[in-house]
């Protein structure tokens, strides 16, 4: 990873836009980042971290901390843009945090969401956008960097204070830092997982034992008396002998149950024999009783048949005569139908003759037909007259239509004349309406151009009034904050002076007999100073200092807030006083108008603009109305001309119709006769011809029906004689319907069926033999059978209970054996997992150093870090010191994370806490560089071309400083550049490439410098 350029805007102490050219700084290999305290040196490193990961390092990323600069104007957004090369790709990351901004409409602020942009440089196409998603950019940068934010801050932004603490820390503190850098959570997760597996395996083993004990209790319940011969095993769940004891006890219970089953089987067999004999005796008695009862019933049925024999003969004779009468039934039906037809024809003939003239009342069929033909010929002669009559009616309709057209055209001509008389006035009015709308449109445009500036000035005046109120409140708050700051400062100074006066008593409180005094060196303390009343201790002084610092920060925030409000107030007043010609609003050379005056002017312009807009909106409608009126004017002129032409044509048409009407009327007078019209005359003839045709037809039908009736009478007499009846009436009297005949046949068939059944049953030998024996006694046989059945059920129940007990014991014993077999692998798994968990947790006897798995991995990493750090530490210390790690426990805590230093001058190994201030610095620097190398390799070999070292150089002497700078300068061999953040003035002479952070009243600024040369 190599940094190229960093651009900051409104970030931290930087109010304006600042640009850092890392390419120019890195060309020298080592560059210096310096400036006064609070100028913003660390903020430059924070910006690098924020550009990459969207967050600043560690503790500075607190919930209440804002990245926005207090020196930036409200309309300047906070932004960080970082250009770098990583993974062979040149990228540009731009980030904006969530921050307040002025509302686009109205006053006040709104919070703008955080934004991110990622671009990549292509040599052929230039910069191209990749993403604007926070998540996608984070995944892309994280994948290319190969390390988390914490690792980056520890490896690239080398914080010397942290490594000095790491150098002197105990094993627990080292473990936490190394675990965060190397992400050994997976090994801790392995430990926890093994512990969980051990607990789960132990729970499964106990559950299996409890299941076996539960089965033993169920076996005891199922065995009943058989379980009294042996007692349940006394082992508890988890003990090895529990399963075998339960299996042995179950075998004893099954043996007792089998003996009781054998006894029950013998008793059951004897009961079954007695029951079978009683059942056979009961069946024999029931059969004899049935046969005796059957024979007695058969005798009763035979007597009943003899009583119904006369009735059966009568039915037989009645059915035979009805079947003979059925042969005459078709002739009877035919004669009845002919008689009905004849009566109908006679009534029809009488009805039609009543409508004929008297001279035709007794006319024959030929006379009626001749008279009908004469009337039909007369009707044919009237066809031409009927057509002439229809044409005459059509002429009358045409003449009426001409009259309606004439009246309509007269009305059209009169209406057109009235409309055309007002055309000139209408045309002028429409033209004036269009001109008025056009003038209103022009005025609306002018008023719209004046209205928007007037509204902006009104809004600015309102903001000015609101900001004036806020300015007064902020000024009062600033005055109060200044007074509180002065009071807190004076209180702190007073407490500090009071503490210094009593500092001797505070030092005396730390004296211990026999221990030399830190001031005079004496081991004797004859008269130690005593604290006076009202003595101020260090905690009280520090509390007063913290209160003073808080009050000072509150004062600075109040000053900043008041300055922002005054800038916004001045801008609002300037906008409200802007000139606006023609609106009546005062210009900038006069006192700004009040909100009321501006509102009145805006309201007046709004009303005028609305009225002009309303009038202008009618321009299109007016043009459309004019065009429609002109089209109507041309149409009405054309309609009047057409009406005049149609009037001339109607005169000629009327004359032709009158001539045709006179010819037709002469012809119709002859054809009407005595009737009012030809149609009426023709209708009269049609009715007469119809009456004659109907009378002839009914006469013909009456003659045919009489002939058919005569023929039917002859056929009926012949059929009755052949069937054996004297007259047709005698045959009709014997007729029966199908239902009656079926009823007679059923009664005859039932008697014959019953007779056959009785004869068959009287011929049964077994029934006749049983009737000759003594009466049967089935009740006594039933009582004997019930007694034997009761004894059989008792024996069967005892046998079934014994069988069920044996089966249940067998099933439960098999379940117990299966549970025991299934529990074996679980016990083996529990033992194996318990050994692994104890080994990983450091509690097993096999783990000689009692080291946990995570500590073991961290120890290996610490060994790598110590080896990498020693290579640089020996050079910085002129070969004197070597860093080694120790596997021994530290203070009774975890083993394997000890860190010692070997002094080659004495040949002894000692704790790193014994190093002096300067030795601690270069030892921690070497440790930081070594850790950077190891973490880089752990992250997949990501190349780190830019490193930063923060403070600590002030504790070195000149010779050691030269050696440390030589080591840092050697990093260029790996094409690395190192940025040193320091206050040490001597470094400004030794390091030519410098980035100075200058603290100013309106925000810090960065300055690139190139002075001197690197001297060793």
PDB file of N, CA and C in Angstrom, residues 12 138 149 203 240 249 252 281 283-284 409 508-509 528 552 857 960:
ATOM      1  N   UNK A  12     -11.802  18.081  11.301  1.00  0.00           N
ATOM      2  CA  UNK A  12     -11.047  18.318  12.533  1.00  0.00           C
ATOM      3  C   UNK A  12     -10.690  19.776  12.681  1.00  0.00           C
ATOM      4  N   UNK A 138     -16.349  -0.715   1.505  1.00  0.00           N
ATOM      5  CA  UNK A 138     -15.667  -1.328   2.640  1.00  0.00           C
ATOM      6  C   UNK A 138     -15.144  -2.716   2.306  1.00  0.00           C
ATOM      7  N   UNK A 149      -9.346  -2.482  10.539  1.00  0.00           N
ATOM      8  CA  UNK A 149      -8.971  -1.124  10.941  1.00  0.00           C
ATOM      9  C   UNK A 149      -8.015  -1.142  12.129  1.00  0.00           C
ATOM     10  N   UNK A 203     -23.688 -34.601  29.085  1.00  0.00           N
ATOM     11  CA  UNK A 203     -25.145 -34.597  29.240  1.00  0.00           C
ATOM     12  C   UNK A 203     -25.772 -35.800  28.534  1.00  0.00           C
ATOM     13  N   UNK A 240     -19.984 -46.495  35.873  1.00  0.00           N
ATOM     14  CA  UNK A 240     -19.777 -47.497  34.814  1.00  0.00           C
ATOM     15  C   UNK A 240     -20.616 -48.756  34.996  1.00  0.00           C
ATOM     16  N   UNK A 249     -30.414 -57.833  36.345  1.00  0.00           N
ATOM     17  CA  UNK A 249     -31.676 -57.814  37.101  1.00  0.00           C
ATOM     18  C   UNK A 249     -32.856 -58.082  36.181  1.00  0.00           C
ATOM     19  N   UNK A 252     -33.330 -61.904  35.518  1.00  0.00           N
ATOM     20  CA  UNK A 252     -33.996 -62.614  36.626  1.00  0.00           C
ATOM     21  C   UNK A 252     -35.505 -62.392  36.566  1.00  0.00           C
ATOM     22  N   UNK A 281     -73.494 -79.614  24.190  1.00  0.00           N
ATOM     23  CA  UNK A 281     -74.777 -79.962  24.813  1.00  0.00           C
ATOM     24  C   UNK A 281     -75.808 -78.856  24.582  1.00  0.00           C
ATOM     25  N   UNK A 283     -75.924 -76.687  22.077  1.00  0.00           N
ATOM     26  CA  UNK A 283     -76.323 -76.682  20.671  1.00  0.00           C
ATOM     27  C   UNK A 283     -77.331 -77.786  20.366  1.00  0.00           C
ATOM     28  N   UNK A 284     -77.163 -79.016  20.961  1.00  0.00           N
ATOM     29  CA  UNK A 284     -78.095 -80.135  20.717  1.00  0.00           C
ATOM     30  C   UNK A 284     -79.487 -79.806  21.252  1.00  0.00           C
ATOM     31  N   UNK A 409     -87.321  25.307 -43.500  1.00  0.00           N
ATOM     32  CA  UNK A 409     -86.416  26.227 -44.214  1.00  0.00           C
ATOM     33  C   UNK A 409     -86.772  27.675 -43.923  1.00  0.00           C
ATOM     34  N   UNK A 508       5.157  13.800  52.889  1.00  0.00           N
ATOM     35  CA  UNK A 508       5.382  13.099  54.161  1.00  0.00           C
ATOM     36  C   UNK A 508       4.421  11.936  54.322  1.00  0.00           C
ATOM     37  N   UNK A 509       3.242  12.046  53.735  1.00  0.00           N
ATOM     38  CA  UNK A 509       2.287  10.954  53.840  1.00  0.00           C
ATOM     39  C   UNK A 509       2.741   9.704  53.122  1.00  0.00           C
ATOM     40  N   UNK A 528       8.156  14.412  60.274  1.00  0.00           N
ATOM     41  CA  UNK A 528       7.473  14.620  58.971  1.00  0.00           C
ATOM     42  C   UNK A 528       6.425  15.719  59.070  1.00  0.00           C
ATOM     43  N   UNK A 552     -13.525  26.032  29.686  1.00  0.00           N
ATOM     44  CA  UNK A 552     -12.836  26.672  28.568  1.00  0.00           C
ATOM     45  C   UNK A 552     -13.366  26.137  27.238  1.00  0.00           C
ATOM     46  N   UNK A 857      -1.046 -20.250  20.580  1.00  0.00           N
ATOM     47  CA  UNK A 857      -0.915 -19.615  19.271  1.00  0.00           C
ATOM     48  C   UNK A 857      -0.327 -18.207  19.421  1.00  0.00           C
ATOM     49  N   UNK A 960      21.866   7.733  20.027  1.00  0.00           N
ATOM     50  CA  UNK A 960      20.775   6.759  19.847  1.00  0.00           C
ATOM     51  C   UNK A 960      19.818   7.237  18.779  1.00  0.00           C
TER      52      UNK A 960
END
